[in-house]
Amino acid sequence: VTVGLDDAGSTLTDPRQDTERRVEGKALLEQVVNVATPREARIINLLIDGFALHEAARLLKMPKGAAVSCMEDFYCRARAVIS
C-alpha cells in the first residue's frame, strides 16, 4: 500500500477485509468464468497466483503473444457478460 502525505489523516482499509467488495468480486468472477476456455482458465489461475503474463506463458509453454491474444479474447467476451 502506498500512502502519500495527503493521506496522513485518512484511514486506509484493507480490501481483503471489505466483505461486500469480496462478495461482489466473487459473483462477477462466477459470471465471467463461464466464458473462459480451458486455456484461458489456466492462464487466469496463474495470474491469480501472482505470476506475470509472460511467466504464465512460459509455464504453459506458449509464446507470450499467444497468451496476450488469449487474454484479449477473454476480456472481450467477459466485458459482454458483465455489460
Short mmCIF file of N, CA, C and O in Angstrom, two decimals:
data_model
loop_
_atom_site.label_atom_id
_atom_site.label_comp_id
_atom_site.label_asym_id
_atom_site.label_seq_id
_atom_site.Cartn_x
_atom_site.Cartn_y
_atom_site.Cartn_z
N VAL A 1 0.86 -1.17 0.00
CA VAL A 1 0.00 0.00 0.00
C VAL A 1 0.89 1.22 0.00
O VAL A 1 1.83 1.32 0.79
N THR A 2 0.62 2.16 -0.89
CA THR A 2 1.37 3.40 -0.95
C THR A 2 0.56 4.49 -0.27
O THR A 2 -0.62 4.66 -0.55
N VAL A 3 1.17 5.20 0.62
CA VAL A 3 0.49 6.27 1.34
C VAL A 3 1.23 7.57 1.06
O VAL A 3 2.43 7.66 1.28
N GLY A 4 0.50 8.56 0.55
CA GLY A 4 1.09 9.86 0.31
C GLY A 4 0.91 10.76 1.52
O GLY A 4 0.20 10.43 2.47
N LEU A 5 1.54 11.91 1.48
CA LEU A 5 1.42 12.86 2.58
C LEU A 5 -0.02 13.33 2.75
O LEU A 5 -0.46 13.62 3.85
N ASP A 6 -0.76 13.40 1.65
CA ASP A 6 -2.16 13.83 1.72
C ASP A 6 -3.02 12.81 2.44
O ASP A 6 -4.12 13.12 2.89
N ASP A 7 -2.56 11.58 2.53
CA ASP A 7 -3.34 10.50 3.15
C ASP A 7 -3.09 10.40 4.66
O ASP A 7 -3.69 9.58 5.33
N ALA A 8 -2.22 11.23 5.19
CA ALA A 8 -1.79 11.08 6.59
C ALA A 8 -2.95 11.07 7.58
O ALA A 8 -2.93 10.36 8.56
N GLY A 9 -4.00 11.86 7.31
CA GLY A 9 -5.10 11.93 8.26
C GLY A 9 -6.24 10.99 7.94
O GLY A 9 -7.17 10.85 8.72
N SER A 10 -6.18 10.29 6.83
CA SER A 10 -7.29 9.42 6.46
C SER A 10 -7.02 7.98 6.89
O SER A 10 -5.90 7.60 7.15
N THR A 11 -8.08 7.21 6.96
CA THR A 11 -7.97 5.81 7.36
C THR A 11 -7.90 4.95 6.11
O THR A 11 -8.73 5.09 5.22
N LEU A 12 -6.92 4.07 6.04
CA LEU A 12 -6.79 3.15 4.93
C LEU A 12 -7.44 1.84 5.32
O LEU A 12 -7.23 1.34 6.42
N THR A 13 -8.23 1.27 4.40
CA THR A 13 -8.86 -0.01 4.68
C THR A 13 -8.20 -1.09 3.86
O THR A 13 -7.74 -0.85 2.75
N ASP A 14 -8.14 -2.25 4.41
CA ASP A 14 -7.59 -3.41 3.73
C ASP A 14 -8.69 -3.99 2.85
O ASP A 14 -9.73 -4.42 3.36
N PRO A 15 -8.50 -4.01 1.50
CA PRO A 15 -9.57 -4.51 0.63
C PRO A 15 -9.95 -5.96 0.90
O PRO A 15 -11.06 -6.37 0.62
N ARG A 16 -9.02 -6.73 1.50
CA ARG A 16 -9.36 -8.12 1.83
C ARG A 16 -10.40 -8.19 2.93
O ARG A 16 -11.07 -9.19 3.10
N GLN A 17 -10.51 -7.11 3.71
CA GLN A 17 -11.47 -7.10 4.80
C GLN A 17 -12.81 -6.49 4.38
O GLN A 17 -13.74 -6.47 5.16
N ASP A 18 -12.90 -5.99 3.18
CA ASP A 18 -14.13 -5.39 2.69
C ASP A 18 -15.02 -6.51 2.15
O ASP A 18 -14.96 -6.88 0.99
N THR A 19 -15.86 -7.05 3.02
CA THR A 19 -16.67 -8.22 2.70
C THR A 19 -17.58 -7.99 1.51
O THR A 19 -17.69 -8.84 0.63
N GLU A 20 -18.24 -6.85 1.48
CA GLU A 20 -19.16 -6.57 0.37
C GLU A 20 -18.43 -6.58 -0.96
O GLU A 20 -18.90 -7.17 -1.93
N ARG A 21 -17.27 -5.97 -0.99
CA ARG A 21 -16.48 -5.94 -2.23
C ARG A 21 -16.05 -7.35 -2.64
O ARG A 21 -16.07 -7.69 -3.81
N ARG A 22 -15.66 -8.17 -1.66
CA ARG A 22 -15.25 -9.54 -1.96
C ARG A 22 -16.41 -10.35 -2.52
O ARG A 22 -16.24 -11.13 -3.46
N VAL A 23 -17.60 -10.18 -1.95
CA VAL A 23 -18.77 -10.91 -2.42
C VAL A 23 -19.11 -10.50 -3.85
O VAL A 23 -19.39 -11.34 -4.70
N GLU A 24 -19.07 -9.19 -4.12
CA GLU A 24 -19.34 -8.71 -5.47
C GLU A 24 -18.30 -9.23 -6.46
O GLU A 24 -18.63 -9.64 -7.57
N GLY A 25 -17.04 -9.23 -6.04
CA GLY A 25 -15.98 -9.73 -6.91
C GLY A 25 -16.14 -11.20 -7.21
O GLY A 25 -15.94 -11.65 -8.34
N LYS A 26 -16.54 -11.98 -6.21
CA LYS A 26 -16.75 -13.42 -6.41
C LYS A 26 -17.91 -13.66 -7.36
O LYS A 26 -17.83 -14.50 -8.25
N ALA A 27 -18.99 -12.91 -7.20
CA ALA A 27 -20.15 -13.06 -8.09
C ALA A 27 -19.77 -12.71 -9.52
O ALA A 27 -20.16 -13.41 -10.47
N LEU A 28 -18.98 -11.67 -9.69
CA LEU A 28 -18.54 -11.26 -11.02
C LEU A 28 -17.64 -12.33 -11.63
O LEU A 28 -17.80 -12.69 -12.80
N LEU A 29 -16.74 -12.87 -10.83
CA LEU A 29 -15.85 -13.92 -11.31
C LEU A 29 -16.65 -15.15 -11.74
O LEU A 29 -16.36 -15.76 -12.76
N GLU A 30 -17.67 -15.50 -10.97
CA GLU A 30 -18.50 -16.65 -11.32
C GLU A 30 -19.23 -16.43 -12.64
O GLU A 30 -19.44 -17.37 -13.40
N GLN A 31 -19.59 -15.19 -12.94
CA GLN A 31 -20.25 -14.88 -14.21
C GLN A 31 -19.28 -15.03 -15.38
O GLN A 31 -19.61 -15.64 -16.39
N VAL A 32 -18.09 -14.45 -15.24
CA VAL A 32 -17.18 -14.43 -16.38
C VAL A 32 -16.41 -15.73 -16.57
O VAL A 32 -15.96 -16.02 -17.67
N VAL A 33 -16.27 -16.53 -15.51
CA VAL A 33 -15.53 -17.78 -15.65
C VAL A 33 -16.21 -18.72 -16.64
O VAL A 33 -15.56 -19.53 -17.29
N ASN A 34 -17.49 -18.57 -16.81
CA ASN A 34 -18.21 -19.42 -17.75
C ASN A 34 -17.85 -19.16 -19.20
O ASN A 34 -18.13 -20.01 -20.05
N VAL A 35 -17.27 -18.00 -19.50
CA VAL A 35 -16.89 -17.70 -20.88
C VAL A 35 -15.42 -18.00 -21.16
O VAL A 35 -14.96 -17.84 -22.28
N ALA A 36 -14.68 -18.43 -20.15
CA ALA A 36 -13.26 -18.74 -20.33
C ALA A 36 -13.09 -20.13 -20.93
O ALA A 36 -13.74 -21.08 -20.53
N THR A 37 -12.19 -20.21 -21.90
CA THR A 37 -11.82 -21.51 -22.45
C THR A 37 -10.89 -22.19 -21.44
O THR A 37 -10.36 -21.53 -20.54
N PRO A 38 -10.66 -23.49 -21.59
CA PRO A 38 -9.72 -24.15 -20.67
C PRO A 38 -8.33 -23.49 -20.67
O PRO A 38 -7.72 -23.33 -19.61
N ARG A 39 -7.85 -23.07 -21.82
CA ARG A 39 -6.54 -22.42 -21.91
C ARG A 39 -6.57 -21.08 -21.16
O ARG A 39 -5.65 -20.76 -20.41
N GLU A 40 -7.63 -20.31 -21.37
CA GLU A 40 -7.76 -19.04 -20.67
C GLU A 40 -7.84 -19.25 -19.16
O GLU A 40 -7.24 -18.51 -18.39
N ALA A 41 -8.57 -20.27 -18.75
CA ALA A 41 -8.71 -20.56 -17.32
C ALA A 41 -7.35 -20.90 -16.70
O ALA A 41 -7.06 -20.47 -15.58
N ARG A 42 -6.51 -21.64 -17.42
CA ARG A 42 -5.18 -21.96 -16.89
C ARG A 42 -4.35 -20.69 -16.73
O ARG A 42 -3.66 -20.51 -15.72
N ILE A 43 -4.41 -19.80 -17.72
CA ILE A 43 -3.67 -18.54 -17.63
C ILE A 43 -4.20 -17.70 -16.47
O ILE A 43 -3.44 -17.18 -15.66
N ILE A 44 -5.52 -17.58 -16.37
CA ILE A 44 -6.14 -16.78 -15.31
C ILE A 44 -5.73 -17.31 -13.93
O ILE A 44 -5.40 -16.54 -13.04
N ASN A 45 -5.73 -18.61 -13.76
CA ASN A 45 -5.34 -19.19 -12.47
C ASN A 45 -3.90 -18.84 -12.12
O ASN A 45 -3.58 -18.56 -10.96
N LEU A 46 -3.02 -18.85 -13.11
CA LEU A 46 -1.63 -18.48 -12.85
C LEU A 46 -1.52 -16.99 -12.50
O LEU A 46 -0.75 -16.61 -11.62
N LEU A 47 -2.30 -16.16 -13.19
CA LEU A 47 -2.29 -14.73 -12.88
C LEU A 47 -2.80 -14.49 -11.47
O LEU A 47 -2.26 -13.67 -10.73
N ILE A 48 -3.85 -15.20 -11.08
CA ILE A 48 -4.40 -15.08 -9.73
C ILE A 48 -3.34 -15.51 -8.70
O ILE A 48 -3.25 -14.93 -7.62
N ASP A 49 -2.55 -16.51 -9.05
CA ASP A 49 -1.49 -17.00 -8.15
C ASP A 49 -0.30 -16.05 -8.07
O ASP A 49 0.65 -16.30 -7.34
N GLY A 50 -0.34 -14.95 -8.85
CA GLY A 50 0.71 -13.94 -8.76
C GLY A 50 1.73 -13.94 -9.87
O GLY A 50 2.67 -13.15 -9.84
N PHE A 51 1.59 -14.82 -10.85
CA PHE A 51 2.53 -14.83 -11.96
C PHE A 51 2.19 -13.71 -12.93
O PHE A 51 1.03 -13.36 -13.11
N ALA A 52 3.21 -13.16 -13.57
CA ALA A 52 3.01 -12.19 -14.65
C ALA A 52 2.58 -12.97 -15.89
O ALA A 52 2.80 -14.19 -15.99
N LEU A 53 2.00 -12.27 -16.85
CA LEU A 53 1.51 -12.94 -18.06
C LEU A 53 2.64 -13.64 -18.80
O LEU A 53 2.47 -14.77 -19.26
N HIS A 54 3.81 -13.01 -18.90
CA HIS A 54 4.92 -13.66 -19.61
C HIS A 54 5.38 -14.91 -18.87
O HIS A 54 5.79 -15.89 -19.48
N GLU A 55 5.28 -14.91 -17.54
CA GLU A 55 5.65 -16.09 -16.76
C GLU A 55 4.63 -17.21 -16.96
O GLU A 55 4.99 -18.38 -17.10
N ALA A 56 3.35 -16.83 -17.00
CA ALA A 56 2.29 -17.82 -17.24
C ALA A 56 2.49 -18.46 -18.61
O ALA A 56 2.37 -19.68 -18.76
N ALA A 57 2.81 -17.64 -19.60
CA ALA A 57 3.04 -18.17 -20.95
C ALA A 57 4.20 -19.16 -20.95
O ALA A 57 4.10 -20.24 -21.53
N ARG A 58 5.27 -18.80 -20.27
CA ARG A 58 6.44 -19.70 -20.21
C ARG A 58 6.08 -21.01 -19.52
O ARG A 58 6.43 -22.09 -20.00
N LEU A 59 5.36 -20.93 -18.40
CA LEU A 59 4.97 -22.14 -17.68
C LEU A 59 4.06 -23.03 -18.51
O LEU A 59 4.10 -24.26 -18.39
N LEU A 60 3.24 -22.42 -19.35
CA LEU A 60 2.31 -23.18 -20.20
C LEU A 60 2.92 -23.52 -21.55
O LEU A 60 2.24 -24.07 -22.42
N LYS A 61 4.21 -23.17 -21.70
CA LYS A 61 4.96 -23.48 -22.93
C LYS A 61 4.25 -22.92 -24.17
O LYS A 61 4.03 -23.63 -25.16
N MET A 62 3.89 -21.63 -24.08
CA MET A 62 3.26 -20.97 -25.22
C MET A 62 3.94 -19.61 -25.42
O MET A 62 4.48 -19.05 -24.48
N PRO A 63 3.94 -19.11 -26.65
CA PRO A 63 4.53 -17.79 -26.89
C PRO A 63 3.78 -16.71 -26.11
O PRO A 63 2.56 -16.80 -25.92
N LYS A 64 4.51 -15.70 -25.67
CA LYS A 64 3.89 -14.61 -24.93
C LYS A 64 2.77 -13.97 -25.75
O LYS A 64 1.71 -13.65 -25.21
N GLY A 65 2.98 -13.80 -27.04
CA GLY A 65 1.96 -13.21 -27.91
C GLY A 65 0.67 -14.01 -27.93
O GLY A 65 -0.43 -13.45 -27.99
N ALA A 66 0.79 -15.32 -27.86
CA ALA A 66 -0.39 -16.18 -27.83
C ALA A 66 -1.15 -16.00 -26.52
O ALA A 66 -2.39 -15.96 -26.51
N ALA A 67 -0.42 -15.84 -25.43
CA ALA A 67 -1.06 -15.62 -24.13
C ALA A 67 -1.76 -14.27 -24.10
O ALA A 67 -2.88 -14.14 -23.60
N VAL A 68 -1.12 -13.26 -24.66
CA VAL A 68 -1.73 -11.92 -24.73
C VAL A 68 -3.00 -11.96 -25.56
O VAL A 68 -4.05 -11.46 -25.15
N SER A 69 -2.93 -12.59 -26.71
CA SER A 69 -4.10 -12.71 -27.59
C SER A 69 -5.23 -13.47 -26.90
O SER A 69 -6.41 -13.09 -26.98
N CYS A 70 -4.87 -14.52 -26.20
CA CYS A 70 -5.84 -15.33 -25.48
C CYS A 70 -6.56 -14.48 -24.44
O CYS A 70 -7.79 -14.52 -24.31
N MET A 71 -5.81 -13.68 -23.69
CA MET A 71 -6.41 -12.83 -22.66
C MET A 71 -7.23 -11.69 -23.26
O MET A 71 -8.25 -11.30 -22.71
N GLU A 72 -6.81 -11.19 -24.42
CA GLU A 72 -7.60 -10.15 -25.10
C GLU A 72 -8.94 -10.71 -25.53
O GLU A 72 -9.98 -10.06 -25.37
N ASP A 73 -8.94 -11.93 -26.07
CA ASP A 73 -10.19 -12.57 -26.47
C ASP A 73 -11.09 -12.78 -25.27
O ASP A 73 -12.30 -12.53 -25.32
N PHE A 74 -10.51 -13.25 -24.16
CA PHE A 74 -11.28 -13.47 -22.94
C PHE A 74 -11.87 -12.16 -22.45
O PHE A 74 -13.04 -12.09 -22.07
N TYR A 75 -11.07 -11.11 -22.44
CA TYR A 75 -11.52 -9.81 -21.95
C TYR A 75 -12.74 -9.33 -22.74
O TYR A 75 -13.72 -8.85 -22.14
N CYS A 76 -12.71 -9.49 -24.06
CA CYS A 76 -13.85 -9.06 -24.89
C CYS A 76 -15.12 -9.84 -24.54
O CYS A 76 -16.19 -9.26 -24.40
N ARG A 77 -14.99 -11.14 -24.37
CA ARG A 77 -16.16 -11.95 -24.02
C ARG A 77 -16.65 -11.65 -22.60
O ARG A 77 -17.84 -11.58 -22.34
N ALA A 78 -15.71 -11.46 -21.69
CA ALA A 78 -16.07 -11.16 -20.30
C ALA A 78 -16.79 -9.81 -20.20
O ALA A 78 -17.76 -9.68 -19.47
N ARG A 79 -16.32 -8.82 -20.95
CA ARG A 79 -16.97 -7.50 -20.94
C ARG A 79 -18.42 -7.62 -21.42
O ARG A 79 -19.30 -6.95 -20.87
N ALA A 80 -18.67 -8.48 -22.39
CA ALA A 80 -20.04 -8.67 -22.88
C ALA A 80 -20.93 -9.29 -21.80
O ALA A 80 -22.10 -8.95 -21.70
N VAL A 81 -20.35 -10.15 -21.00
CA VAL A 81 -21.12 -10.82 -19.93
C VAL A 81 -21.49 -9.83 -18.83
O VAL A 81 -22.62 -9.87 -18.32
N ILE A 82 -20.57 -8.94 -18.47
CA ILE A 82 -20.85 -8.04 -17.35
C ILE A 82 -21.52 -6.74 -17.76
O ILE A 82 -21.92 -5.97 -16.91
N SER A 83 -21.67 -6.52 -19.04
CA SER A 83 -22.34 -5.28 -19.50
C SER A 83 -23.83 -5.35 -19.39
O SER A 83 -24.46 -6.33 -19.39
#
